[in-house]
Every structure is written in C-alpha cells, then in structure tokens.
XYZ file of N, CA and C in Angstrom:
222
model
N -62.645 8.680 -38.678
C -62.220 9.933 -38.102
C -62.200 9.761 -36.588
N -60.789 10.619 -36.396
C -61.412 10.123 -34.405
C -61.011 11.239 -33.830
N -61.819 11.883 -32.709
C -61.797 12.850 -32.081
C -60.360 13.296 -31.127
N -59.869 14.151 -31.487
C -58.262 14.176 -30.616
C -58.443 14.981 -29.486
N -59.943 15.660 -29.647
C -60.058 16.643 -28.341
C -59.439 17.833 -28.761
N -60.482 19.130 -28.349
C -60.110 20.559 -28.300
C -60.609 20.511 -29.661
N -61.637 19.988 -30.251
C -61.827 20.580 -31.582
C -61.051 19.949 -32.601
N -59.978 18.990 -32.853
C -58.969 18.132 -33.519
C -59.577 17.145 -33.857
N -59.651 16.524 -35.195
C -60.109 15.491 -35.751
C -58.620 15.497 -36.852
N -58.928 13.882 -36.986
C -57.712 13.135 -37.390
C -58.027 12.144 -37.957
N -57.936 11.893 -38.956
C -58.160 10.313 -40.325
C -56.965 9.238 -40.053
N -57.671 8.270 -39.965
C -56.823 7.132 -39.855
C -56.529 6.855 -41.280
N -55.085 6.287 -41.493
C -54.153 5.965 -42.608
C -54.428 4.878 -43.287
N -54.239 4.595 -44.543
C -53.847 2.915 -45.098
C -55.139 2.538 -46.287
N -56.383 3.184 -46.300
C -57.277 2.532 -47.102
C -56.922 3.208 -48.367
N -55.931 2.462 -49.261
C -54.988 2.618 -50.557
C -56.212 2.570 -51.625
N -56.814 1.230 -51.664
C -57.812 0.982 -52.713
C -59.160 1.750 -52.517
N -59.231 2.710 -51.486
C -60.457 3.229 -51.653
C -62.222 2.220 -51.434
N -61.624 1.045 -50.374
C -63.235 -0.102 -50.624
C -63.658 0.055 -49.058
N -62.755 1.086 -48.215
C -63.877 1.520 -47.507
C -63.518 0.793 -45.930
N -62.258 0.150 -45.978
C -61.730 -0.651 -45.164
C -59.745 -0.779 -45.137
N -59.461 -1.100 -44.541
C -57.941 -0.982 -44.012
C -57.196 -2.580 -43.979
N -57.126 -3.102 -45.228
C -57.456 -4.472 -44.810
C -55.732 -5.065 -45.732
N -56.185 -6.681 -46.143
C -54.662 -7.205 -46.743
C -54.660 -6.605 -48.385
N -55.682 -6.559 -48.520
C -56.102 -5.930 -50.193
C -55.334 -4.550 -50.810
N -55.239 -3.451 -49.119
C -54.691 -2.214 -49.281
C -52.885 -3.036 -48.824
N -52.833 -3.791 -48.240
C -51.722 -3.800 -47.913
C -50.697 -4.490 -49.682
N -51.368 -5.464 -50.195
C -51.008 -5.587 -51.324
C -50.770 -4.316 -52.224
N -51.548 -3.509 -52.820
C -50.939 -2.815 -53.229
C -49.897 -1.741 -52.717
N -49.666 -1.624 -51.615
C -48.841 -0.976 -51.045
C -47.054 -1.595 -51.704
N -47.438 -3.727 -51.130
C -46.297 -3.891 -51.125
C -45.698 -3.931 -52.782
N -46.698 -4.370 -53.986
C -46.582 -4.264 -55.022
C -46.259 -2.627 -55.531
N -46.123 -1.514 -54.993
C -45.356 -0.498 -55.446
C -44.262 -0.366 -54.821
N -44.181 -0.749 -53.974
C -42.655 -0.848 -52.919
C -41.688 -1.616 -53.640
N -42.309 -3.007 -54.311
C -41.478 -3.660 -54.926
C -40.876 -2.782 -56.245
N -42.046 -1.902 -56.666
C -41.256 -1.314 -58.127
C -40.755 -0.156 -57.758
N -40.566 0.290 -56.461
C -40.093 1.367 -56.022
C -40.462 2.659 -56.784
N -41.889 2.289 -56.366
C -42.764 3.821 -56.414
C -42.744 4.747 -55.307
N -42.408 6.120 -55.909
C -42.085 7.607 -55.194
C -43.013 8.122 -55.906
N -43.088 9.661 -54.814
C -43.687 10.416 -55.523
C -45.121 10.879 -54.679
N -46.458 11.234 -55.434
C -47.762 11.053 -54.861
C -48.772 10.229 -55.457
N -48.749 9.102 -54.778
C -49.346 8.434 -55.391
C -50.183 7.754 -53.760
N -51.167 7.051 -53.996
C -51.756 6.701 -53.170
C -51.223 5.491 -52.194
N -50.636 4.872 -52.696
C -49.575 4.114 -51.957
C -48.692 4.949 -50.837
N -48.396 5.747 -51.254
C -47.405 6.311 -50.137
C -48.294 6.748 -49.031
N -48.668 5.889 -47.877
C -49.888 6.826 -47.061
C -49.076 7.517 -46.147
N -47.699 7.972 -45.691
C -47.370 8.436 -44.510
C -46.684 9.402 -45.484
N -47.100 10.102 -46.660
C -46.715 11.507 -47.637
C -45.315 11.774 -47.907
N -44.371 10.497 -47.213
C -43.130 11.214 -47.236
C -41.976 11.129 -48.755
N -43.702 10.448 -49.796
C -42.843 10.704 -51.237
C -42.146 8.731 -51.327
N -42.403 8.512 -50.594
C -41.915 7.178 -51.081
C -42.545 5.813 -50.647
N -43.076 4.674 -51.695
C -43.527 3.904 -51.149
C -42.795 2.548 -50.600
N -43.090 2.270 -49.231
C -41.833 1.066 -48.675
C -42.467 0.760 -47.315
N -41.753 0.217 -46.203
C -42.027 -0.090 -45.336
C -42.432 0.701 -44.255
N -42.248 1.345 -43.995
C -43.185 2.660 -43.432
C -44.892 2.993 -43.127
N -45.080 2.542 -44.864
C -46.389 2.748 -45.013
C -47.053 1.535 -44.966
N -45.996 0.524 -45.172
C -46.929 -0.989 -44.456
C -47.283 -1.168 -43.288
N -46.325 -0.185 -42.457
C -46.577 -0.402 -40.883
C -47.808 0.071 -40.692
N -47.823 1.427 -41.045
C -49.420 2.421 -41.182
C -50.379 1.214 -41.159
N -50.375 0.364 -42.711
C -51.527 -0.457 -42.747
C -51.452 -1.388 -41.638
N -50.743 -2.240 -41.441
C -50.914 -2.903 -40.401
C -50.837 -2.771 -39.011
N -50.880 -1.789 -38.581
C -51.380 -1.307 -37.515
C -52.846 -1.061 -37.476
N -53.370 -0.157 -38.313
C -54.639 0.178 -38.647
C -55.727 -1.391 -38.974
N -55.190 -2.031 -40.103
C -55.774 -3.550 -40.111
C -56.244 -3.846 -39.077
N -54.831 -4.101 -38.511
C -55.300 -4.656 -36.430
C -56.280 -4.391 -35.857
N -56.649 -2.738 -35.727
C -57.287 -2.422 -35.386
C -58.983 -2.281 -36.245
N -58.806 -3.300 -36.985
C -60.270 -3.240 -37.760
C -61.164 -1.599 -38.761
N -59.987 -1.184 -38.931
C -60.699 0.364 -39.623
C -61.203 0.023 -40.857
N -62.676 0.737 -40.462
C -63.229 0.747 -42.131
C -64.542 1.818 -41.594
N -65.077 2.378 -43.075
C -65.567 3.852 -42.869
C -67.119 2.822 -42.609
N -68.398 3.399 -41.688
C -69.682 3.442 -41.671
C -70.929 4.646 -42.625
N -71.657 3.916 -43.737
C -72.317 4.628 -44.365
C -73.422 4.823 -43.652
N -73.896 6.250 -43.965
C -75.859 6.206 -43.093
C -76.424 5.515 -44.321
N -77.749 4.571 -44.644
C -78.234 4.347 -45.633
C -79.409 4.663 -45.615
C-alpha cells in the first residue's frame, strides 16, 4: 500500500498468484491466459479492463522491478 497523500492510499498491481510478492511466477500466469485469451474477471486481468494481454504484463513488470511484496507482523 503506498501513501498518495491527503488521506489516499493505493495498492500496487500484479500479485496474480496471491504468494505475497510481484514476481516471474505472477507474470507466468498472466502470460499463460493471454495466450488462451482470457477475458472477463478473472485474476489475471490486473488493470480490470476485462481482458487478459499485454497491458497487464506491463503492470507486472514494472512492479517486479520494483521488488513488491506484502510484509507480515509475526
């Protein structure tokens, strides 16, 4: 989550598989529904616009780059 200021919080995009990180793992399944040309809502599509493709690879790999993954308190 990152602070946008004035009270605005905002989730970073791309962690498809849910393991807590933004990595090549989410980017695989991304590109493996792109290939079968999955639409719709499905977790693949991270930029909501109903279709999964190149778009939402960019999401991940941008985010990758930047090392995103969530911190647990334990």
């Amino acid at each position: 989550m990152q602070n946008m200021g004035a009270g605005v919080f905002a989730f970073y995009g791309g962690d498809v598989n849910q393991d807590g990180a933004v990595d090549g793992l989410d980017m695989n399944d991304v590109d493996n529904d792109a290939s079968l040309g999955a639409f719709g809502y499905n977790s693949s599509d991270v930029t909501g616009d109903g279709a999964t493709d190149g778009l939402d690879m960019n999401i991940i790999d941008n985010n990758s780059a930047l090392g995103i993954f969530y911190a647990r308190p334990f």
